Amino acid sequence: MYEPIRTKSVHSTMAGTPSEFPHRSREEELDIQLAGHLAALLAVTDELRALAPSTGLDAAGERLAQQVARLRGGRPPVRATGSAASADVTSLHQKAHALAGRALVVAASRADTTVAILAAEQMDVHAAALEPRELASR
C-alpha cells in the first residue's frame, strides 16, 4: 500500500553524528515548562495586584518570582507593572486558577514539593475568589 522510504532522513544527514544535536534531560525540559507556567501565573498575579492590591497577592507574587528565578538558574522574571485597567477580575482569577493547575501537574511530575504546594495554594486562593458570596446575598 505504501512505498518504502528509499532516501536517508534529512535530519540524520544534516547534523552528522547524533552527538551534534543539543539534548536536554527530562528534568531540564520539565524545569523549562514549569518556569513558563509559573511566569505566566506571576504575570496574572501582577495584573490582579494592579486591580485589587492585597498583601496576599504581594506575597504570592514574591514566592512565584523566587521559584521562577530558581528554575531559570537565578535569572529573575520580568514583573508586570499594572496595565490591566480594563481587565475583568473574574476572568483573571479563572486564568490564574488554570495556570496554577498546570504548574501543579508539572511540579508533581518532577517531584518538586515546594512548587507543588505553592501551586495548590494558588489554586485554592483563586478558587475561593471565584466562589459566589453566600453571606453577601443574605
PDB file of C-alpha atoms in Angstrom:
ATOM      1  CA  MET A   1       0.000   0.000   0.000  1.00  0.00           C
ATOM      2  CA  TYR A   2       2.773   2.437   0.901  1.00  0.00           C
ATOM      3  CA  GLU A   3       6.022   2.799  -0.952  1.00  0.00           C
ATOM      4  CA  PRO A   4       9.093   2.210   1.247  1.00  0.00           C
ATOM      5  CA  ILE A   5      11.347   5.142   2.038  1.00  0.00           C
ATOM      6  CA  ARG A   6      14.412   4.990  -0.194  1.00  0.00           C
ATOM      7  CA  THR A   7      16.353   8.020   0.957  1.00  0.00           C
ATOM      8  CA  LYS A   8      18.031   8.802   4.232  1.00  0.00           C
ATOM      9  CA  SER A   9      16.381  11.171   6.658  1.00  0.00           C
ATOM     10  CA  VAL A  10      17.334  14.810   6.261  1.00  0.00           C
ATOM     11  CA  HIS A  11      17.730  15.055  10.000  1.00  0.00           C
ATOM     12  CA  SER A  12      20.384  12.387  10.212  1.00  0.00           C
ATOM     13  CA  THR A  13      22.397  13.632   7.211  1.00  0.00           C
ATOM     14  CA  MET A  14      22.320  17.343   8.022  1.00  0.00           C
ATOM     15  CA  ALA A  15      23.547  17.103  11.555  1.00  0.00           C
ATOM     16  CA  GLY A  16      26.102  14.381  11.075  1.00  0.00           C
ATOM     17  CA  THR A  17      26.611  12.434  14.271  1.00  0.00           C
ATOM     18  CA  PRO A  18      23.819  12.310  16.842  1.00  0.00           C
ATOM     19  CA  SER A  19      26.056  13.971  19.433  1.00  0.00           C
ATOM     20  CA  GLU A  20      25.822  17.250  17.499  1.00  0.00           C
ATOM     21  CA  PHE A  21      22.157  17.616  18.463  1.00  0.00           C
ATOM     22  CA  PRO A  22      21.501  19.622  21.603  1.00  0.00           C
ATOM     23  CA  HIS A  23      19.841  17.233  24.031  1.00  0.00           C
ATOM     24  CA  ARG A  24      18.122  18.067  27.279  1.00  0.00           C
ATOM     25  CA  SER A  25      17.214  15.697  30.017  1.00  0.00           C
ATOM     26  CA  ARG A  26      13.605  15.143  31.034  1.00  0.00           C
ATOM     27  CA  GLU A  27      14.263  17.146  34.206  1.00  0.00           C
ATOM     28  CA  GLU A  28      15.602  20.109  32.218  1.00  0.00           C
ATOM     29  CA  GLU A  29      12.553  20.046  29.945  1.00  0.00           C
ATOM     30  CA  LEU A  30      10.223  19.925  32.954  1.00  0.00           C
ATOM     31  CA  ASP A  31      12.113  22.811  34.591  1.00  0.00           C
ATOM     32  CA  ILE A  32      11.633  24.910  31.461  1.00  0.00           C
ATOM     33  CA  GLN A  33       7.951  24.031  31.253  1.00  0.00           C
ATOM     34  CA  LEU A  34       7.372  24.666  34.960  1.00  0.00           C
ATOM     35  CA  ALA A  35       9.184  28.004  34.848  1.00  0.00           C
ATOM     36  CA  GLY A  36       6.946  29.038  31.951  1.00  0.00           C
ATOM     37  CA  HIS A  37       3.744  28.141  33.788  1.00  0.00           C
ATOM     38  CA  LEU A  38       4.904  29.928  36.938  1.00  0.00           C
ATOM     39  CA  ALA A  39       5.970  33.012  34.967  1.00  0.00           C
ATOM     40  CA  ALA A  40       2.535  33.157  33.326  1.00  0.00           C
ATOM     41  CA  LEU A  41       0.890  32.757  36.746  1.00  0.00           C
ATOM     42  CA  LEU A  42       3.114  35.545  38.066  1.00  0.00           C
ATOM     43  CA  ALA A  43       2.021  37.840  35.219  1.00  0.00           C
ATOM     44  CA  VAL A  44      -1.657  37.223  36.001  1.00  0.00           C
ATOM     45  CA  THR A  45      -0.979  37.706  39.717  1.00  0.00           C
ATOM     46  CA  ASP A  46       0.667  41.046  38.934  1.00  0.00           C
ATOM     47  CA  GLU A  47      -2.381  42.053  36.870  1.00  0.00           C
ATOM     48  CA  LEU A  48      -4.658  41.149  39.782  1.00  0.00           C
ATOM     49  CA  ARG A  49      -2.427  43.140  42.151  1.00  0.00           C
ATOM     50  CA  ALA A  50      -2.839  46.170  39.887  1.00  0.00           C
ATOM     51  CA  LEU A  51      -6.639  45.878  40.009  1.00  0.00           C
ATOM     52  CA  ALA A  52      -7.069  44.921  43.664  1.00  0.00           C
ATOM     53  CA  PRO A  53      -3.883  45.331  45.719  1.00  0.00           C
ATOM     54  CA  SER A  54      -3.521  42.989  48.672  1.00  0.00           C
ATOM     55  CA  THR A  55      -0.753  41.677  50.868  1.00  0.00           C
ATOM     56  CA  GLY A  56      -1.708  38.108  49.936  1.00  0.00           C
ATOM     57  CA  LEU A  57      -1.151  38.786  46.242  1.00  0.00           C
ATOM     58  CA  ASP A  58       2.087  40.612  47.045  1.00  0.00           C
ATOM     59  CA  ALA A  59       3.394  37.612  49.000  1.00  0.00           C
ATOM     60  CA  ALA A  60       2.261  35.178  46.301  1.00  0.00           C
ATOM     61  CA  GLY A  61       3.995  37.272  43.647  1.00  0.00           C
ATOM     62  CA  GLU A  62       7.255  37.253  45.580  1.00  0.00           C
ATOM     63  CA  ARG A  63       7.119  33.486  46.150  1.00  0.00           C
ATOM     64  CA  LEU A  64       6.338  32.872  42.476  1.00  0.00           C
ATOM     65  CA  ALA A  65       9.196  35.162  41.397  1.00  0.00           C
ATOM     66  CA  GLN A  66      11.619  33.287  43.667  1.00  0.00           C
ATOM     67  CA  GLN A  67      10.642  29.924  42.198  1.00  0.00           C
ATOM     68  CA  VAL A  68      10.850  31.178  38.606  1.00  0.00           C
ATOM     69  CA  ALA A  69      14.316  32.576  39.298  1.00  0.00           C
ATOM     70  CA  ARG A  70      15.391  29.262  40.876  1.00  0.00           C
ATOM     71  CA  LEU A  71      14.155  27.263  37.886  1.00  0.00           C
ATOM     72  CA  ARG A  72      15.822  29.644  35.434  1.00  0.00           C
ATOM     73  CA  GLY A  73      19.214  29.427  37.073  1.00  0.00           C
ATOM     74  CA  GLY A  74      18.961  32.635  39.092  1.00  0.00           C
ATOM     75  CA  ARG A  75      17.575  34.909  36.369  1.00  0.00           C
ATOM     76  CA  PRO A  76      14.710  36.923  37.879  1.00  0.00           C
ATOM     77  CA  PRO A  77      11.447  37.080  35.911  1.00  0.00           C
ATOM     78  CA  VAL A  78      10.122  40.249  34.348  1.00  0.00           C
ATOM     79  CA  ARG A  79       7.350  41.692  36.501  1.00  0.00           C
ATOM     80  CA  ALA A  80       4.220  43.414  35.166  1.00  0.00           C
ATOM     81  CA  THR A  81       3.559  46.958  36.305  1.00  0.00           C
ATOM     82  CA  GLY A  82      -0.216  47.273  36.274  1.00  0.00           C
ATOM     83  CA  SER A  83      -1.631  47.613  32.788  1.00  0.00           C
ATOM     84  CA  ALA A  84      -4.879  45.745  33.445  1.00  0.00           C
ATOM     85  CA  ALA A  85      -7.168  48.751  33.756  1.00  0.00           C
ATOM     86  CA  SER A  86      -9.907  47.165  31.644  1.00  0.00           C
ATOM     87  CA  ALA A  87      -9.387  43.539  32.677  1.00  0.00           C
ATOM     88  CA  ASP A  88     -12.119  41.501  34.296  1.00  0.00           C
ATOM     89  CA  VAL A  89     -11.141  40.291  37.776  1.00  0.00           C
ATOM     90  CA  THR A  90     -13.201  37.112  37.444  1.00  0.00           C
ATOM     91  CA  SER A  91     -11.533  36.095  34.187  1.00  0.00           C
ATOM     92  CA  LEU A  92      -8.105  36.821  35.678  1.00  0.00           C
ATOM     93  CA  HIS A  93      -8.895  34.559  38.644  1.00  0.00           C
ATOM     94  CA  GLN A  94     -10.067  31.841  36.236  1.00  0.00           C
ATOM     95  CA  LYS A  95      -6.878  32.157  34.197  1.00  0.00           C
ATOM     96  CA  ALA A  96      -4.734  32.105  37.347  1.00  0.00           C
ATOM     97  CA  HIS A  97      -6.552  29.016  38.621  1.00  0.00           C
ATOM     98  CA  ALA A  98      -5.927  27.189  35.325  1.00  0.00           C
ATOM     99  CA  LEU A  99      -2.257  28.206  35.238  1.00  0.00           C
ATOM    100  CA  ALA A 100      -1.755  27.099  38.841  1.00  0.00           C
ATOM    101  CA  GLY A 101      -3.313  23.748  37.929  1.00  0.00           C
ATOM    102  CA  ARG A 102      -0.897  23.304  35.037  1.00  0.00           C
ATOM    103  CA  ALA A 103       2.026  24.223  37.275  1.00  0.00           C
ATOM    104  CA  LEU A 104       0.812  21.713  39.868  1.00  0.00           C
ATOM    105  CA  VAL A 105       0.743  18.903  37.302  1.00  0.00           C
ATOM    106  CA  VAL A 106       4.279  19.625  36.093  1.00  0.00           C
ATOM    107  CA  ALA A 107       5.595  20.132  39.639  1.00  0.00           C
ATOM    108  CA  ALA A 108       4.126  16.792  40.657  1.00  0.00           C
ATOM    109  CA  SER A 109       5.697  15.032  37.672  1.00  0.00           C
ATOM    110  CA  ARG A 110       9.132  16.431  38.511  1.00  0.00           C
ATOM    111  CA  ALA A 111       8.608  15.818  42.256  1.00  0.00           C
ATOM    112  CA  ASP A 112       9.099  19.473  43.232  1.00  0.00           C
ATOM    113  CA  THR A 113       7.199  19.602  46.516  1.00  0.00           C
ATOM    114  CA  THR A 114       7.806  23.315  47.151  1.00  0.00           C
ATOM    115  CA  VAL A 115       6.316  24.384  43.838  1.00  0.00           C
ATOM    116  CA  ALA A 116       3.507  21.827  44.093  1.00  0.00           C
ATOM    117  CA  ILE A 117       2.463  23.281  47.463  1.00  0.00           C
ATOM    118  CA  LEU A 118       2.702  26.831  46.110  1.00  0.00           C
ATOM    119  CA  ALA A 119       0.629  25.942  43.046  1.00  0.00           C
ATOM    120  CA  ALA A 120      -2.002  24.152  45.144  1.00  0.00           C
ATOM    121  CA  GLU A 121      -2.251  27.160  47.464  1.00  0.00           C
ATOM    122  CA  GLN A 122      -2.712  29.447  44.474  1.00  0.00           C
ATOM    123  CA  MET A 123      -5.420  27.182  43.081  1.00  0.00           C
ATOM    124  CA  ASP A 124      -7.224  27.403  46.433  1.00  0.00           C
ATOM    125  CA  VAL A 125      -6.875  31.196  46.586  1.00  0.00           C
ATOM    126  CA  HIS A 126      -8.234  31.714  43.085  1.00  0.00           C
ATOM    127  CA  ALA A 127     -10.990  29.118  43.510  1.00  0.00           C
ATOM    128  CA  ALA A 128     -12.107  30.909  46.678  1.00  0.00           C
ATOM    129  CA  ALA A 129     -12.134  34.219  44.811  1.00  0.00           C
ATOM    130  CA  LEU A 130     -14.411  32.672  42.182  1.00  0.00           C
ATOM    131  CA  GLU A 131     -16.950  31.262  44.659  1.00  0.00           C
ATOM    132  CA  PRO A 132     -20.189  33.217  44.948  1.00  0.00           C
ATOM    133  CA  ARG A 133     -20.504  35.115  48.187  1.00  0.00           C
ATOM    134  CA  GLU A 134     -23.376  33.434  50.047  1.00  0.00           C
ATOM    135  CA  LEU A 135     -23.260  35.757  53.030  1.00  0.00           C
ATOM    136  CA  ALA A 136     -23.404  38.859  50.844  1.00  0.00           C
ATOM    137  CA  SER A 137     -26.660  37.762  49.241  1.00  0.00           C
ATOM    138  CA  ARG A 138     -28.478  37.181  52.536  1.00  0.00           C
TER     139      ARG A 138
END
